[in-house]
Each structure stands twice: as C-alpha cells, then as structure tokens.
XYZ file of C-alpha atoms in Angstrom:
692
model
C -18.845 -68.474 -1.893
C -19.326 -71.684 0.454
C -16.379 -73.783 0.252
C -17.126 -76.428 2.611
C -20.641 -78.393 3.130
C -20.677 -77.840 6.879
C -24.053 -77.809 8.673
C -25.105 -74.084 9.569
C -26.014 -74.824 13.025
C -22.326 -75.974 13.830
C -21.143 -73.278 16.386
C -19.370 -70.359 14.771
C -17.761 -69.301 17.820
C -14.440 -67.757 16.507
C -16.134 -65.247 14.624
C -18.654 -64.698 17.141
C -16.298 -63.867 19.838
C -13.969 -61.840 17.297
C -16.749 -59.221 16.420
C -18.711 -59.157 19.571
C -17.114 -55.983 20.878
C -18.091 -54.067 18.016
C -21.821 -54.838 18.523
C -24.191 -51.927 19.831
C -26.235 -54.517 21.836
C -25.535 -55.705 25.156
C -24.236 -59.353 24.508
C -21.519 -61.348 25.783
C -19.102 -64.183 24.484
C -20.376 -67.676 25.121
C -17.721 -69.252 27.313
C -18.545 -72.832 26.925
C -18.232 -73.170 23.569
C -17.334 -76.759 22.136
C -14.237 -76.314 20.457
C -14.497 -79.353 18.543
C -17.000 -77.501 16.361
C -14.996 -74.290 15.556
C -13.944 -73.765 12.072
C -12.891 -70.854 9.908
C -16.016 -69.010 8.839
C -15.747 -69.182 5.106
C -19.447 -69.017 3.736
C -21.660 -65.982 3.222
C -23.440 -64.439 5.894
C -26.460 -62.025 5.501
C -24.310 -58.999 5.771
C -21.977 -60.928 3.153
C -24.872 -61.637 0.547
C -25.947 -57.929 0.614
C -22.544 -56.492 0.264
C -21.451 -58.991 -2.773
C -24.620 -57.695 -4.243
C -24.267 -54.046 -3.562
C -25.516 -53.379 -7.088
C -29.189 -54.414 -5.747
C -29.001 -54.251 -1.833
C -26.467 -51.312 -0.948
C -29.321 -49.125 -0.148
C -30.988 -51.603 2.214
C -27.360 -52.042 3.768
C -27.031 -48.503 4.363
C -30.058 -48.457 6.549
C -28.718 -51.492 8.290
C -25.395 -49.898 8.894
C -26.962 -46.610 10.249
C -28.150 -48.784 13.321
C -25.124 -51.134 13.650
C -27.191 -54.222 12.280
C -24.794 -54.725 9.522
C -22.260 -56.174 11.917
C -25.177 -58.092 13.679
C -25.915 -59.875 10.444
C -22.229 -60.457 9.836
C -22.294 -62.572 13.037
C -23.334 -65.985 14.625
C -26.846 -66.295 14.954
C -30.250 -67.328 13.191
C -32.067 -64.804 11.382
C -34.582 -63.962 8.258
C -33.970 -60.982 6.374
C -36.310 -59.651 3.891
C -34.153 -57.646 1.560
C -35.707 -54.829 -0.397
C -33.691 -53.851 -3.697
C -32.267 -50.403 -4.329
C -35.332 -49.443 -6.491
C -37.758 -50.501 -3.944
C -35.847 -48.591 -1.024
C -35.856 -45.290 -3.310
C -39.702 -45.585 -3.982
C -40.325 -45.884 -0.302
C -37.954 -43.078 0.573
C -39.850 -40.804 -2.043
C -43.111 -41.968 -0.621
C -42.265 -41.013 2.791
C -40.759 -37.447 1.943
C -43.601 -36.651 -0.529
C -46.405 -38.028 2.163
C -49.237 -35.641 2.020
C -51.296 -37.400 4.965
C -48.757 -36.878 7.632
C -49.325 -33.105 8.330
C -47.985 -33.093 11.785
C -44.666 -34.361 10.792
C -43.643 -33.038 7.406
C -41.895 -35.379 5.307
C -42.196 -37.898 8.273
C -39.362 -36.160 9.811
C -36.947 -36.583 6.977
C -34.230 -33.859 6.649
C -33.790 -34.208 2.889
C -34.713 -36.577 -0.099
C -32.518 -39.480 -0.191
C -31.009 -42.265 2.181
C -29.044 -39.389 4.030
C -32.484 -37.821 4.789
C -33.461 -40.529 7.001
C -33.419 -40.109 10.675
C -31.854 -42.740 12.893
C -35.452 -43.856 14.188
C -36.740 -44.160 10.584
C -33.579 -46.539 9.813
C -34.260 -48.424 12.959
C -37.995 -48.857 12.096
C -37.290 -49.872 8.392
C -34.595 -52.210 9.337
C -36.138 -54.241 12.122
C -39.425 -54.573 10.355
C -37.614 -56.542 7.613
C -35.714 -58.825 10.257
C -36.606 -61.829 12.138
C -34.485 -63.584 15.127
C -35.771 -66.942 13.726
C -35.386 -68.606 10.583
C -38.608 -68.770 8.429
C -38.672 -70.422 5.160
C -40.954 -69.965 1.992
C -42.579 -73.202 2.396
C -44.079 -72.078 5.726
C -45.208 -68.812 4.354
C -47.251 -70.154 1.436
C -50.331 -70.926 3.155
C -50.420 -67.514 5.081
C -48.820 -66.801 8.403
C -48.219 -64.204 10.759
C -44.812 -63.442 11.797
C -43.290 -60.993 14.603
C -40.445 -59.115 13.494
C -37.433 -57.724 15.326
C -39.496 -54.426 15.634
C -41.937 -56.051 17.819
C -44.815 -55.516 14.851
C -46.216 -58.510 12.969
C -46.002 -59.045 9.272
C -48.597 -61.096 7.346
C -47.633 -63.514 4.390
C -50.077 -64.807 1.502
C -50.024 -65.893 -2.059
C -50.923 -63.227 -4.655
C -53.923 -64.653 -6.575
C -52.884 -63.298 -9.851
C -49.109 -63.911 -10.009
C -48.942 -67.063 -7.447
C -46.079 -65.093 -5.720
C -45.522 -65.177 -2.002
C -46.170 -61.521 -0.552
C -45.464 -59.942 2.607
C -48.083 -57.777 3.961
C -50.074 -57.808 0.658
C -47.740 -55.764 -1.277
C -44.039 -56.785 -1.170
C -43.641 -59.945 -3.363
C -40.692 -62.492 -2.866
C -38.459 -62.380 -5.987
C -35.787 -64.803 -4.881
C -36.897 -67.146 -1.890
C -34.820 -69.235 0.549
C -31.111 -68.063 0.000
C -29.836 -70.240 2.921
C -27.008 -68.423 4.512
C -24.401 -69.221 7.252
C -26.380 -67.296 10.006
C -30.036 -67.571 8.820
C -32.008 -67.088 5.524
C -32.657 -64.226 3.129
C -35.868 -63.537 0.985
C -35.307 -60.934 -2.017
C -38.480 -58.528 -2.133
C -39.538 -56.007 -4.545
C -41.078 -53.521 -2.335
C -40.346 -52.192 1.278
C -42.634 -53.828 3.626
C -45.129 -51.145 4.379
C -46.192 -50.881 8.121
C -49.162 -48.671 9.204
C -48.487 -46.086 12.163
C -52.172 -45.392 12.251
C -54.623 -46.535 15.032
C -57.220 -48.728 13.774
C -59.994 -46.181 13.143
C -57.512 -43.977 11.373
C -56.489 -46.867 9.309
C -59.910 -47.605 8.172
C -60.779 -44.108 7.400
C -57.752 -44.312 5.038
C -59.642 -46.566 2.824
C -62.528 -44.412 1.620
C -62.949 -46.678 -1.321
C -63.937 -49.458 0.857
C -65.092 -48.323 4.411
C -66.573 -44.935 4.102
C -69.895 -45.837 5.954
C -68.173 -48.051 8.606
C -65.476 -45.404 9.302
C -68.266 -42.838 9.776
C -70.194 -45.113 12.159
C -67.179 -45.411 14.179
C -66.980 -41.785 14.543
C -70.707 -41.127 15.233
C -70.744 -43.964 18.032
C -67.665 -42.789 19.876
C -65.647 -45.876 19.155
C -63.248 -44.260 16.827
C -61.982 -42.410 20.023
C -61.917 -45.181 21.991
C -60.053 -47.790 19.896
C -56.596 -46.338 20.948
C -54.958 -48.897 23.129
C -51.641 -49.873 21.844
C -49.521 -51.325 24.725
C -49.292 -51.141 28.538
C -46.821 -51.968 31.205
C -48.949 -51.929 34.144
C -48.308 -55.238 35.420
C -45.933 -56.539 38.517
C -42.666 -57.384 37.860
C -41.409 -60.849 38.767
C -38.337 -62.625 40.184
C -36.712 -63.940 36.923
C -33.976 -66.111 38.682
C -35.806 -68.916 37.002
C -34.475 -68.109 33.709
C -37.898 -68.018 31.585
C -38.818 -65.292 29.046
C -40.943 -62.700 30.915
C -42.797 -60.071 28.784
C -41.614 -56.470 29.397
C -44.828 -54.925 27.955
C -48.312 -56.073 26.948
C -49.383 -55.536 23.442
C -53.160 -54.488 22.986
C -55.258 -54.187 20.039
C -58.635 -54.611 18.255
C -60.354 -56.742 15.447
C -62.881 -55.246 13.348
C -65.250 -57.490 11.055
C -66.564 -54.818 8.645
C -69.208 -54.670 5.987
C -67.733 -52.791 2.708
C -69.540 -49.987 1.062
C -70.358 -52.380 -1.679
C -71.711 -55.043 0.941
C -73.820 -52.448 2.453
C -75.145 -51.237 -1.079
C -76.238 -54.833 -1.951
C -78.517 -54.540 1.362
C -80.009 -51.155 0.164
C -77.890 -49.413 2.524
C -76.190 -46.336 0.792
C -76.009 -43.631 3.411
C -75.326 -43.488 7.368
C -79.003 -42.817 7.745
C -79.733 -46.125 6.132
C -77.300 -48.087 8.478
C -78.860 -46.344 11.361
C -82.358 -47.562 10.450
C -80.937 -50.888 9.703
C -79.395 -51.291 13.445
C -82.494 -49.946 15.007
C -84.768 -52.634 13.256
C -81.962 -55.305 14.000
C -81.768 -54.493 17.879
C -84.590 -52.684 19.000
C -86.539 -55.761 20.356
C -83.408 -57.526 21.455
C -84.115 -56.963 25.141
C -87.855 -57.027 25.325
C -89.163 -58.940 28.372
C -90.407 -62.501 27.265
C -89.393 -62.318 23.595
C -85.817 -60.729 23.696
C -82.883 -62.774 22.658
C -80.230 -60.778 24.185
C -80.250 -62.357 27.513
C -77.837 -60.061 29.389
C -79.646 -56.830 28.359
C -83.347 -58.501 29.011
C -82.540 -59.785 32.521
C -80.889 -56.455 33.609
C -83.752 -54.536 32.349
C -81.812 -52.473 29.941
C -83.766 -50.387 27.629
C -82.486 -50.283 24.144
C -82.477 -46.756 22.486
C -83.204 -46.071 18.964
C -82.680 -42.286 19.123
C -79.795 -40.067 18.065
C -77.652 -40.620 21.354
C -75.322 -42.931 19.139
C -72.438 -42.939 21.902
C -74.810 -44.489 24.585
C -73.686 -48.012 24.666
C -77.231 -49.254 24.670
C -78.164 -47.444 21.519
C -79.059 -49.768 18.802
C -76.581 -48.158 16.501
C -73.889 -48.687 19.003
C -74.965 -52.113 19.709
C -74.518 -52.911 16.132
C -70.938 -51.618 15.812
C -69.837 -53.077 19.118
C -70.811 -56.543 17.828
C -68.327 -56.182 15.173
C -65.239 -55.615 17.371
C -63.007 -58.029 19.434
C -60.743 -56.261 22.258
C -57.737 -57.995 20.879
C -55.935 -58.155 17.434
C -56.138 -61.170 15.395
C -54.936 -61.876 11.755
C -56.826 -63.817 9.320
C -54.464 -66.914 9.725
C -54.885 -67.021 13.397
C -58.659 -66.580 13.476
C -59.187 -70.499 13.311
C -56.533 -72.588 15.032
C -55.462 -76.042 13.956
C -52.669 -78.191 15.231
C -53.585 -81.783 16.235
C -57.080 -81.872 15.209
C -58.452 -84.903 13.456
C -59.001 -84.368 9.705
C -62.769 -85.111 9.715
C -63.653 -82.446 12.107
C -64.791 -78.778 11.539
C -62.490 -76.244 13.122
C -64.281 -73.545 15.390
C -63.434 -70.750 17.559
C -65.576 -68.694 19.947
C -64.528 -65.103 20.756
C -66.051 -62.651 22.995
C -67.045 -59.186 21.276
C -67.504 -55.623 22.683
C -71.162 -56.024 22.921
C -71.273 -56.943 26.558
C -71.296 -60.855 27.222
C -71.638 -62.010 23.757
C -69.708 -64.357 21.714
C -69.172 -64.862 17.682
C -68.418 -67.969 16.185
C -65.792 -68.434 13.593
C -65.825 -71.771 11.406
C -63.456 -73.004 8.754
C -65.350 -74.946 6.120
C -63.725 -75.817 2.896
C -60.585 -73.465 3.606
C -62.972 -70.767 4.052
C -63.806 -68.681 7.233
C -67.550 -67.959 8.209
C -68.957 -66.087 11.145
C -71.937 -67.444 13.095
C -72.607 -70.557 10.930
C -75.405 -72.557 11.962
C -75.859 -76.436 11.886
C -78.494 -78.178 13.223
C -77.679 -80.493 16.173
C -74.201 -79.754 16.212
C -72.370 -81.731 18.816
C -75.168 -84.450 18.582
C -74.849 -87.937 17.005
C -77.375 -90.540 15.786
C -74.356 -92.839 15.265
C -72.097 -94.527 18.149
C -68.520 -93.244 17.687
C -69.280 -91.062 15.041
C -70.241 -87.451 14.383
C -73.549 -88.373 13.061
C -75.408 -88.851 9.649
C -75.735 -85.781 7.304
C -79.434 -85.766 7.433
C -79.284 -84.747 11.199
C -76.890 -82.063 10.520
C -78.393 -79.759 7.990
C -76.925 -76.479 7.451
C -79.435 -73.707 8.800
C -77.295 -70.580 8.218
C -74.225 -70.798 5.986
C -72.603 -68.150 8.137
C -70.990 -64.741 6.798
C -67.933 -65.178 4.946
C -64.887 -63.355 5.520
C -63.114 -62.131 2.376
C -59.675 -63.894 2.848
C -56.066 -63.539 3.952
C -55.526 -60.905 1.035
C -58.276 -58.684 2.052
C -57.247 -57.984 5.662
C -56.072 -54.579 6.530
C -53.309 -54.018 9.258
C -53.200 -51.196 11.498
C -50.716 -50.202 14.147
C -52.927 -51.726 17.020
C -55.162 -54.245 15.196
C -56.717 -55.814 11.986
C -60.042 -55.102 9.790
C -61.289 -58.158 8.098
C -63.922 -57.414 5.338
C -66.958 -59.546 5.349
C -69.434 -60.471 2.825
C -72.705 -60.046 4.859
C -74.575 -58.197 7.539
C -73.257 -59.238 11.087
C -75.920 -58.865 13.788
C -76.502 -60.572 17.007
C -79.924 -61.801 16.228
C -82.013 -64.533 17.762
C -80.273 -67.227 15.659
C -76.849 -66.699 17.343
C -77.674 -67.712 20.875
C -80.589 -69.991 19.940
C -78.819 -71.421 16.959
C -75.121 -71.074 16.198
C -74.228 -71.192 19.893
C -76.535 -73.775 20.869
C -74.137 -76.319 21.147
C -70.944 -77.457 23.172
C -68.631 -74.688 23.149
C -64.947 -75.672 23.706
C -62.799 -72.951 24.384
C -58.716 -73.414 24.316
C -57.209 -71.947 27.442
C -55.691 -68.799 25.354
C -58.995 -68.225 23.641
C -60.732 -66.177 26.407
C -57.315 -64.116 27.276
C -57.158 -61.575 24.731
C -53.650 -60.767 25.568
C -52.521 -63.819 24.189
C -53.654 -63.080 20.730
C -52.577 -59.225 20.798
C -49.010 -60.188 21.978
C -48.796 -62.974 19.478
C -48.173 -65.693 22.084
C -50.905 -68.138 21.405
C -49.256 -71.155 19.696
C -45.803 -69.303 19.323
C -42.934 -71.321 18.143
C -40.371 -72.610 20.792
C -37.778 -71.098 18.569
C -39.426 -67.721 18.893
C -39.653 -67.783 22.563
C -36.085 -68.748 22.873
C -35.105 -66.228 20.580
C -36.938 -63.584 22.758
C -35.162 -64.954 25.812
C -31.770 -64.602 24.439
C -31.523 -68.307 23.388
C -32.249 -69.673 26.717
C -34.787 -71.797 28.461
C -36.065 -71.767 31.973
C -36.362 -74.236 34.805
C -38.698 -74.359 37.729
C -38.380 -77.485 39.626
C -39.440 -80.228 37.190
C -40.848 -77.873 34.938
C -38.246 -76.805 32.130
C -38.544 -75.711 28.412
C -39.627 -72.720 26.285
C -42.344 -71.502 28.554
C -43.245 -68.038 28.888
C -43.594 -66.646 32.575
C -46.859 -64.458 32.695
C -46.625 -61.756 35.370
C -49.405 -61.089 37.651
C -51.564 -58.063 36.087
C -50.625 -59.124 32.626
C -54.262 -60.165 31.889
C -57.439 -58.268 32.300
C -59.318 -61.262 32.785
C -57.065 -63.225 35.193
C -56.611 -62.654 38.893
C -53.721 -63.637 41.035
C -54.288 -63.631 44.662
C -50.932 -64.546 46.232
C -48.045 -62.564 43.900
C -45.054 -64.832 43.138
C -46.402 -67.762 45.031
C -48.452 -68.216 41.871
C -46.090 -68.761 38.924
C -48.153 -68.870 35.755
C -46.336 -70.296 32.551
C -47.571 -70.710 29.121
C -46.261 -73.608 26.869
C -47.336 -73.472 23.299
C -46.321 -77.018 22.651
C -46.250 -76.419 18.666
C -42.800 -78.574 18.356
C -43.781 -81.172 21.026
C -45.939 -84.357 21.272
C -48.029 -83.225 24.257
C -51.735 -84.354 24.369
C -53.086 -80.906 24.643
C -56.008 -79.236 22.541
C -54.099 -77.275 20.042
C -50.827 -78.266 21.560
C -50.651 -75.675 24.041
C -51.231 -75.495 28.075
C -50.984 -73.125 31.046
C -49.069 -74.379 33.843
C -48.859 -73.165 37.530
C -46.148 -73.805 40.187
C -46.006 -72.732 43.644
C -48.805 -72.403 46.231
C -51.149 -71.165 43.604
C -54.232 -69.340 43.927
C -55.767 -67.492 40.890
C -58.989 -67.042 39.013
C -59.989 -66.119 35.587
C -63.211 -64.908 33.992
C -65.175 -67.322 32.094
C -66.422 -66.653 28.597
C -69.860 -65.530 28.451
C -72.562 -68.082 27.164
C -76.318 -67.589 26.340
C -78.612 -68.177 29.354
C -79.320 -71.902 30.041
C -78.154 -74.742 32.130
C -74.778 -76.168 31.197
C -72.189 -78.591 32.268
C -69.012 -76.500 33.033
C -65.844 -78.954 32.423
C -62.202 -78.452 32.343
C -59.944 -80.536 30.053
C -56.339 -81.704 31.502
C -53.871 -84.227 31.312
C -53.186 -86.254 34.542
C -49.556 -87.271 35.823
C -47.889 -87.580 39.046
C -46.211 -84.220 38.927
C -49.792 -82.440 38.839
C -51.124 -80.988 42.210
C -54.413 -81.254 43.974
C -56.967 -78.314 43.771
C -60.222 -76.818 44.752
C -62.379 -74.985 42.352
C -64.681 -72.238 43.180
C -67.123 -70.111 41.067
C -68.083 -66.734 41.678
C -69.808 -63.687 39.970
C -66.697 -61.505 40.312
C -63.041 -61.867 40.912
C -63.648 -60.825 44.572
C -62.939 -63.902 46.969
C -66.147 -63.108 48.915
C -68.095 -64.030 45.775
C -66.620 -67.479 45.433
C -68.249 -70.628 46.393
C -66.396 -74.050 46.302
C -67.507 -76.649 43.514
C -67.648 -80.200 44.320
C -64.689 -81.719 46.237
C -60.826 -81.238 45.344
C -59.671 -82.601 42.209
C -56.422 -84.708 42.434
C -54.671 -84.134 38.921
C -52.050 -86.765 40.087
C -54.305 -89.700 39.754
C -53.654 -91.292 36.379
C -56.417 -94.150 35.361
C -55.240 -97.489 35.512
C -55.467 -99.416 32.071
C -56.716 -102.668 33.409
C -56.157 -105.477 30.715
C -59.585 -107.138 31.522
C -61.233 -103.877 30.807
C -62.203 -103.393 34.506
C -62.920 -99.646 34.633
C -60.610 -97.672 36.938
C -61.646 -97.347 40.302
C -61.368 -93.557 40.576
C -62.502 -92.420 37.399
C -64.285 -95.359 35.541
C -61.804 -95.095 32.582
C -61.087 -98.116 30.556
C -59.661 -98.506 26.811
C -62.980 -97.947 25.054
C -61.425 -98.964 21.793
C -61.786 -102.568 22.936
C -65.194 -102.238 24.192
C -67.944 -103.830 22.171
C -69.949 -100.642 22.671
C -66.982 -98.443 21.860
C -67.040 -97.378 25.547
C -70.488 -95.973 25.514
C -71.387 -97.793 28.977
C -68.341 -96.649 30.498
C -68.757 -93.351 29.403
C -71.801 -93.057 31.488
C -69.862 -94.812 34.490
C -67.311 -92.237 34.140
C -69.925 -89.386 33.984
C -71.308 -90.614 37.518
C -68.002 -90.355 38.954
C -67.619 -86.733 37.540
C -65.269 -87.406 34.806
C -65.317 -87.642 30.962
C -62.725 -89.117 28.543
C -60.679 -86.829 26.389
C -62.340 -86.098 23.071
C -61.954 -87.814 19.566
C -61.530 -84.186 18.175
C -57.508 -84.440 18.487
C -54.680 -86.503 18.753
C -51.693 -87.010 21.247
C -49.194 -84.940 19.099
C -49.645 -84.241 15.499
C -50.762 -87.054 13.151
C -49.943 -89.526 15.465
C -53.357 -91.519 15.156
C -53.611 -91.682 18.941
C -56.680 -90.101 19.895
C -56.998 -88.108 23.027
C -60.017 -90.208 24.007
C -57.678 -93.310 23.945
C -55.152 -91.577 26.234
C -55.778 -92.402 29.820
C -54.052 -89.270 30.888
C -56.293 -87.147 28.719
C -59.468 -86.204 31.116
C -62.413 -83.931 31.315
C -63.754 -83.142 34.859
C -67.236 -82.102 35.301
C -67.187 -79.115 37.581
C -70.762 -77.936 37.909
C -74.300 -78.495 36.302
C -76.236 -75.509 36.890
C -78.060 -72.491 35.538
C -75.652 -69.921 34.019
C -76.978 -66.392 32.995
C -75.380 -64.520 30.283
C -73.191 -62.676 32.806
C -70.040 -62.379 34.721
C -68.495 -65.726 36.161
C -65.048 -66.302 37.636
C -63.573 -69.849 38.097
C -60.909 -69.971 40.734
C -58.141 -72.610 41.225
C -56.641 -72.924 44.794
C -54.131 -75.693 45.473
C -54.965 -77.773 48.646
C -51.275 -79.317 49.113
C -48.521 -77.933 50.946
C -45.018 -77.360 49.377
C -43.738 -75.823 46.358
C -43.231 -79.093 44.395
C -46.621 -79.416 42.480
C -47.979 -78.072 39.073
C -51.145 -77.168 37.836
C -52.218 -77.984 34.177
C -55.201 -76.473 32.158
C -55.784 -77.133 28.713
C -59.365 -75.982 27.768
C -62.879 -75.652 29.101
C -66.102 -76.566 27.905
C -69.799 -75.182 28.502
C -72.141 -78.118 27.276
C -75.776 -77.129 27.306
C -78.424 -79.583 28.786
C -79.988 -79.986 25.208
C -76.864 -81.677 24.422
C -75.545 -83.743 27.296
C -79.259 -84.683 28.178
C -80.981 -84.783 24.752
C -83.984 -86.995 24.669
C -83.366 -87.990 21.032
C -79.809 -88.053 20.302
C -76.551 -88.413 22.277
C -73.597 -86.010 22.699
C -70.929 -87.050 20.059
C -67.394 -88.321 21.188
C -65.946 -85.284 19.444
C-alpha cells in the first residue's frame, strides 16, 4: 500500500541505483540526482502490483520474469502495462499450441503446452507487446488512438459499441483502468493482446468471411506478392553527438481500403469475373485522348488493357486495385489529423495511392470518415471572412464511408480499412473532389513518417525512445527526431551531414504550425523532396512557414526529378528571418505587405491583394497559434505563405529543392506545409478564395 502521498514524478533514485546492476539492459545510474528528492520507496510498483495479486497475474509475471522485465518494472521509470489475467494467458497459450494455420512452425515453436513451453522469443514478444515506455491513461484511449509498444509494434484502442468498454486491438477489454503506481500505470485486461504476424495480403486472406473476392484480386494482380516490405536500414549513419533521437531502422507498410464481399454483392458483384468486368468498365476509357480524365496515363500515351494480363500495371483490373492501396501504414485514428484547427472547419487529408500519380482525399464529417467527398466550390467563398453560404457549397458526392475504428484489421506491415462503396478513380475525383485548394502537411507526402508512427508523436514518446534525453544543435533544442539521409524515399539530401534534418511534432507546445508539427534544417542545407501529384492544370505553388530571426535565407528550385540538372530556380531567394512589422497605424509592412487584418474595415481584403503582389499571403484562418488559443494563424505576423510559382503542372513528377544562400552553420530552415491552389480558385471570376 502507498503510505505517503508523494508525487510519483519525484526521483526514486535510491531504489533505481540499488537494483540497476541486476537489469539485463545497458543502463547506468544517473549521477546528478537531486538528493533533496530522495525518499524511501514505499508504494507499489507495477511489479509489486502483479506480485501482490498473484492469484490473477502470476502467469503474466512469469512471462515478464523470463526476460528480466520483472526487475525493470520494479524500478524507477514511467511505464504503461496492460496486464492480462491468468485465464487470458492460458487461453492464449492454448491457442498458440493448437494453432492449425502456422504449419511451417508447429505449435508456434512451443516445446510443450503451458507456460514452461514458451520460448524466450515468444515471452519477449508477448511481454513487450503489453508494455509502453510512456504513461497512457484511459481518458486518452476512449476516442481511439494508436500506441507504439516496447515491441516496436502498434496497438489500437477503441470503444466496444455493445459494452462501452475500452478495448485494445478490438479484442482485449480493459476491466480495471488507470491503476496509478509509483512507476507508471497498469490497466487490467481480459485477453492477451493479439498481434498478427502475417503480412497484409496474408492477413486479408485470413478473413475469408469478409474479403474473399478482394483477396483473390490481390493474388491475380500480383499485388499480394509485392506488398511485403516490413522495414529496412538502407540509410546513412549520422554523427549523433548532438544528442537527438535517430531511428535505427525504417518501418515500412501499406494501407488498403477494401470493399467487403457484402458491399460487392450489393453492387451485383458476386465473383472475381464480375469484379474484373466492373474494373474494365470503370478504367477502360480513363486514358483516352481528348476525353480521358487520368491525365498521367493520357499524356504519356499509355494504353489501358482490358485483357487477362492482370499483373500488367496498366491493366484495368490492376489499376482498380492499385487505387485502393497506399504505400505506408495508417491506422484509422490517424487517417485525418486534428490538433489546432478551428472548430468550424472540415478536416481533410490527401494521400498518394499506388495508382501512379493519383491522390485520394479523406474527409472527416460528423465524426465519420469519407473518401473523395465532393463539395461544390470548395475553398471559395461569397462572404468576406467566412467560408461561404451553404447554397454555394452543395454536396455533390457524399463520399465513400469507412466502416470505422472497430472495423480496421491490423497486419504486421499495415492496415485494412473496410469501406462502404466502390472506390474508383473516375472523372469526379480530379475534376470534382480534388478541384480545390490542396493543403499538405509537411509529413503527409513522406510515407515513412506515417509508417514509423512519427507523425504527431508525443514529446514524451520521443524522449523515451531517446533514453530520456533531448538534443541540442545551436539554437535548436528539444524533442526533435534527427532524420538521417536516405530514410525517406521521396527526399534527397545532396550534402550529407551538412544538411541536418529534424522533425518536431509540437503536440505539447504552442507553436504556430499547421497540425502543430514542423521540419527544421540546420547546417549548410541543400535538399529536395518530391511534391505530391496533382491533376493537370495551372496552380499556385505555395509554402507555409513561420518567420523569425533564427531562420535562414534560401533559394527554391523546381525540377522534374531529384537530379540537380533538372532543377530551375524559382523567383528570388526567400529570407525567412524577415518578420513583418506590426505598424499601429495599419501601414502595410514594406517587405511583405502584412498588417493586422482584424483591425481593417474590409477584414484585410485590400491588403491581401497587396501581399499577393509581393509574393506573400497571410497564414490561414484554418488553425490557431497553439491549441484553443483563439489566436488565428492569419493574425500572427510570423505566419506567412510564400507563393513560389504560378504555372501549369502536369500529373507527373516534380521535386522542390531548398538550398541555403547564407554562409555559416547558425541558420535554421523551417517547413510547415505546402499548398497547390488551382487557377479556378485563386483567379475565380465569380467567387474569391476563402481565408481558411
């Protein structure tokens, strides 16, 4: 029992140093402990909790003991433990031993039925899949969240619609929540958390009552044999003397949006032949000259096949399937991100699919997610300072509804999301759903950020992965992740360690960033990333950033590949150190044209035009500085958008390069988001682009 009401976060140094020599991990006693905070350790640790309730948790504690984690959970630290009871462990062990599926490894490697028959590797997998090296309370799990375990694999939380209980990965219900202990929190669960060891195509095949036809289609097109990436280490090592967290491997994966057999049957599709016929009808004319809507295929004179060569990527059936797949893994709760957006806006994300150079759009509407929802005149307004009247924003296509958090299926390298209608890249996608201002968070076009669960990761998780440390690089310090060269497929670094790229999720800070996060660069940076593809048309290409005196000055280049020879300079260099002056008499800043729009009689309409003439825009009304601050990015003089280009873009390959033009190592580059704004939005003859 706890005998003193002392805060858990006070250093428990005496206990930690006393047992450190017995730990199986390479750790060391902290030498600079504040001795004024030391006290006798009298409360329950996670290990004490399990031992003191051995009638319920002796089996799970046995598994922990096999790999030395009983000692770790006796020690100082901050952990979350999902503890299955003895009956749950026995049921799980029986299922492993009697598993009829894993014929390559009988009994899953167990040497006998029972705890003693578990191998050390099985004990490690089970134990670490139930432990987190941060503290996660039940209140945070109720709305659905994805959490990285100490095994490096994710678990997903949701609410059981029938019982109302919080469940882990759909099957394990929390029966006793938020047992706060001296070194973390423990949640009792009624079932061992199941982890799939199957690749995504195999996991889909393991659901024959749901995805028979879709699974057949993956095999026929050869996609089942290609969706096999799990992780890689093919990136450069970096000098880590600055103390930031640097990933040791890069997780890879896939996301599949799949029609169930039930959905297909509702459309009259009851066989694989029916599905092939549907795909042929949907895609056969997509690349036709003059009338085709799939611009990339049309402009490259690609002939779409409707034959039986299903593994041909330009076969209509293969095209149908590829538009259902993303080359990174995204759980349901991270498909659409919210952080500091204002309440009135609709949340939207855009992702590139495996059908070359195509996007799909995911919209959150009334707490449901929809694919390719199409709203008339989106991004336009007929009302100054508002998004526009309802009459001009009619819904022309509701979108394809996703079945929800409880329906997702997790594999070792991705997620399967059941959908409620047929997903097709038809003419209404490029000409309708995507015919709007397209705003991409800086992480949305780098799939590895999603696959590695880095996008909007918490500071505490980064610190835990980094052994409790934060890093420093000149005037840059905090819970940044150092991204090594070669980590991203769609990002090229041209000068090695002279470009030090960092990611900050910013979820616990008050930064004025879209979705809170940002990329920063230090050093004599020179790098480029591949832009997300857009339908053919004329666009303004914009970059969103926050100006301050620590930023650098850089030149932008646009190219058709990552090769430097393809790059051409865009406009004059941008000096990110220039912060607009807020003149009390509303005189526009001489460099950017900025002034306080909220004090202008016309809500800043005239000065918006002046800023555009100088190549700038204010930040959007879409989000605030920090969370719920009421201070719009549009009102923050450091929040700026720079118009980089106004030109025709094909549905094709484009790379944007960033190169410093300053000497020295003191400057930092900042990237928040990019925008593609089509001509019919920024130069509309009837309406104007909204301020959001």
